[in-house]
């Protein structure tokens, strides 16, 4: 569910961009850049819960 929500938001806010500007989507910028980071597959969930 979270994935669907942030995907919808990012699609409306910005085009398909490899680097999402922090100013565009403040509440979801963390998940976006973490999700796009190939170095942190498992950190996504842990880091997200830690931040929020």
mmCIF file with all atom_site columns, C-alpha atoms in Angstrom:
data_model
loop_
_atom_site.group_PDB
_atom_site.id
_atom_site.type_symbol
_atom_site.label_atom_id
_atom_site.label_alt_id
_atom_site.label_comp_id
_atom_site.label_asym_id
_atom_site.label_entity_id
_atom_site.label_seq_id
_atom_site.pdbx_PDB_ins_code
_atom_site.Cartn_x
_atom_site.Cartn_y
_atom_site.Cartn_z
_atom_site.occupancy
_atom_site.B_iso_or_equiv
_atom_site.pdbx_formal_charge
_atom_site.auth_seq_id
_atom_site.auth_comp_id
_atom_site.auth_asym_id
_atom_site.auth_atom_id
_atom_site.pdbx_PDB_model_num
ATOM 1  C CA . UNK A 1 1  ? 0.000  0.000  0.000   1.00 0.00 ? 1  UNK A CA 1
ATOM 2  C CA . UNK A 1 2  ? 2.748  2.425  0.952   1.00 0.00 ? 2  UNK A CA 1
ATOM 3  C CA . UNK A 1 3  ? 4.484  1.696  -2.328  1.00 0.00 ? 3  UNK A CA 1
ATOM 4  C CA . UNK A 1 4  ? 1.350  2.432  -4.332  1.00 0.00 ? 4  UNK A CA 1
ATOM 5  C CA . UNK A 1 5  ? 0.752  5.692  -2.505  1.00 0.00 ? 5  UNK A CA 1
ATOM 6  C CA . UNK A 1 6  ? 4.253  7.055  -2.903  1.00 0.00 ? 6  UNK A CA 1
ATOM 7  C CA . UNK A 1 7  ? 4.416  5.916  -6.537  1.00 0.00 ? 7  UNK A CA 1
ATOM 8  C CA . UNK A 1 8  ? 1.200  7.780  -7.279  1.00 0.00 ? 8  UNK A CA 1
ATOM 9  C CA . UNK A 1 9  ? 2.409  10.881 -5.480  1.00 0.00 ? 9  UNK A CA 1
ATOM 10 C CA . UNK A 1 10 ? 5.800  10.899 -7.150  1.00 0.00 ? 10 UNK A CA 1
ATOM 11 C CA . UNK A 1 11 ? 4.205  10.418 -10.562 1.00 0.00 ? 11 UNK A CA 1
ATOM 12 C CA . UNK A 1 12 ? 1.968  13.421 -10.068 1.00 0.00 ? 12 UNK A CA 1
ATOM 13 C CA . UNK A 1 13 ? 4.654  15.616 -8.531  1.00 0.00 ? 13 UNK A CA 1
ATOM 14 C CA . UNK A 1 14 ? 7.587  14.855 -10.810 1.00 0.00 ? 14 UNK A CA 1
ATOM 15 C CA . UNK A 1 15 ? 8.347  12.929 -14.038 1.00 0.00 ? 15 UNK A CA 1
ATOM 16 C CA . UNK A 1 16 ? 10.178 9.602  -13.999 1.00 0.00 ? 16 UNK A CA 1
ATOM 17 C CA . UNK A 1 17 ? 13.489 10.899 -12.718 1.00 0.00 ? 17 UNK A CA 1
ATOM 18 C CA . UNK A 1 18 ? 16.432 8.919  -11.333 1.00 0.00 ? 18 UNK A CA 1
ATOM 19 C CA . UNK A 1 19 ? 17.097 11.561 -8.703  1.00 0.00 ? 19 UNK A CA 1
ATOM 20 C CA . UNK A 1 20 ? 14.052 12.964 -6.937  1.00 0.00 ? 20 UNK A CA 1
ATOM 21 C CA . UNK A 1 21 ? 14.452 16.497 -5.553  1.00 0.00 ? 21 UNK A CA 1
ATOM 22 C CA . UNK A 1 22 ? 13.853 16.683 -1.806  1.00 0.00 ? 22 UNK A CA 1
ATOM 23 C CA . UNK A 1 23 ? 11.806 19.855 -2.187  1.00 0.00 ? 23 UNK A CA 1
ATOM 24 C CA . UNK A 1 24 ? 9.335  18.160 -4.524  1.00 0.00 ? 24 UNK A CA 1
ATOM 25 C CA . UNK A 1 25 ? 8.029  15.514 -2.143  1.00 0.00 ? 25 UNK A CA 1
ATOM 26 C CA . UNK A 1 26 ? 9.034  16.091 1.463   1.00 0.00 ? 26 UNK A CA 1
ATOM 27 C CA . UNK A 1 27 ? 7.047  13.261 3.090   1.00 0.00 ? 27 UNK A CA 1
ATOM 28 C CA . UNK A 1 28 ? 8.100  10.633 0.552   1.00 0.00 ? 28 UNK A CA 1
ATOM 29 C CA . UNK A 1 29 ? 11.556 11.725 -0.606  1.00 0.00 ? 29 UNK A CA 1
ATOM 30 C CA . UNK A 1 30 ? 13.154 9.283  1.869   1.00 0.00 ? 30 UNK A CA 1
ATOM 31 C CA . UNK A 1 31 ? 11.360 6.219  0.511   1.00 0.00 ? 31 UNK A CA 1
ATOM 32 C CA . UNK A 1 32 ? 11.960 7.330  -3.069  1.00 0.00 ? 32 UNK A CA 1
ATOM 33 C CA . UNK A 1 33 ? 15.725 7.721  -2.912  1.00 0.00 ? 33 UNK A CA 1
ATOM 34 C CA . UNK A 1 34 ? 16.087 4.703  -0.632  1.00 0.00 ? 34 UNK A CA 1
ATOM 35 C CA . UNK A 1 35 ? 13.943 2.622  -2.953  1.00 0.00 ? 35 UNK A CA 1
ATOM 36 C CA . UNK A 1 36 ? 15.981 3.728  -5.973  1.00 0.00 ? 36 UNK A CA 1
ATOM 37 C CA . UNK A 1 37 ? 19.240 2.939  -4.189  1.00 0.00 ? 37 UNK A CA 1
ATOM 38 C CA . UNK A 1 38 ? 20.487 -0.477 -5.353  1.00 0.00 ? 38 UNK A CA 1
ATOM 39 C CA . UNK A 1 39 ? 22.891 -0.599 -2.407  1.00 0.00 ? 39 UNK A CA 1
ATOM 40 C CA . UNK A 1 40 ? 20.157 -0.694 0.237   1.00 0.00 ? 40 UNK A CA 1
ATOM 41 C CA . UNK A 1 41 ? 17.491 -3.326 -0.514  1.00 0.00 ? 41 UNK A CA 1
ATOM 42 C CA . UNK A 1 42 ? 16.787 -4.350 3.079   1.00 0.00 ? 42 UNK A CA 1
ATOM 43 C CA . UNK A 1 43 ? 17.519 -0.964 4.657   1.00 0.00 ? 43 UNK A CA 1
ATOM 44 C CA . UNK A 1 44 ? 14.395 0.417  2.973   1.00 0.00 ? 44 UNK A CA 1
ATOM 45 C CA . UNK A 1 45 ? 11.946 -1.000 5.519   1.00 0.00 ? 45 UNK A CA 1
ATOM 46 C CA . UNK A 1 46 ? 14.174 -0.583 8.566   1.00 0.00 ? 46 UNK A CA 1
ATOM 47 C CA . UNK A 1 47 ? 15.236 2.945  7.673   1.00 0.00 ? 47 UNK A CA 1
ATOM 48 C CA . UNK A 1 48 ? 11.687 3.959  6.820   1.00 0.00 ? 48 UNK A CA 1
ATOM 49 C CA . UNK A 1 49 ? 10.365 2.786  10.170  1.00 0.00 ? 49 UNK A CA 1
ATOM 50 C CA . UNK A 1 50 ? 13.283 4.452  11.915  1.00 0.00 ? 50 UNK A CA 1
ATOM 51 C CA . UNK A 1 51 ? 12.666 7.797  10.252  1.00 0.00 ? 51 UNK A CA 1
ATOM 52 C CA . UNK A 1 52 ? 8.887  7.684  10.664  1.00 0.00 ? 52 UNK A CA 1
#
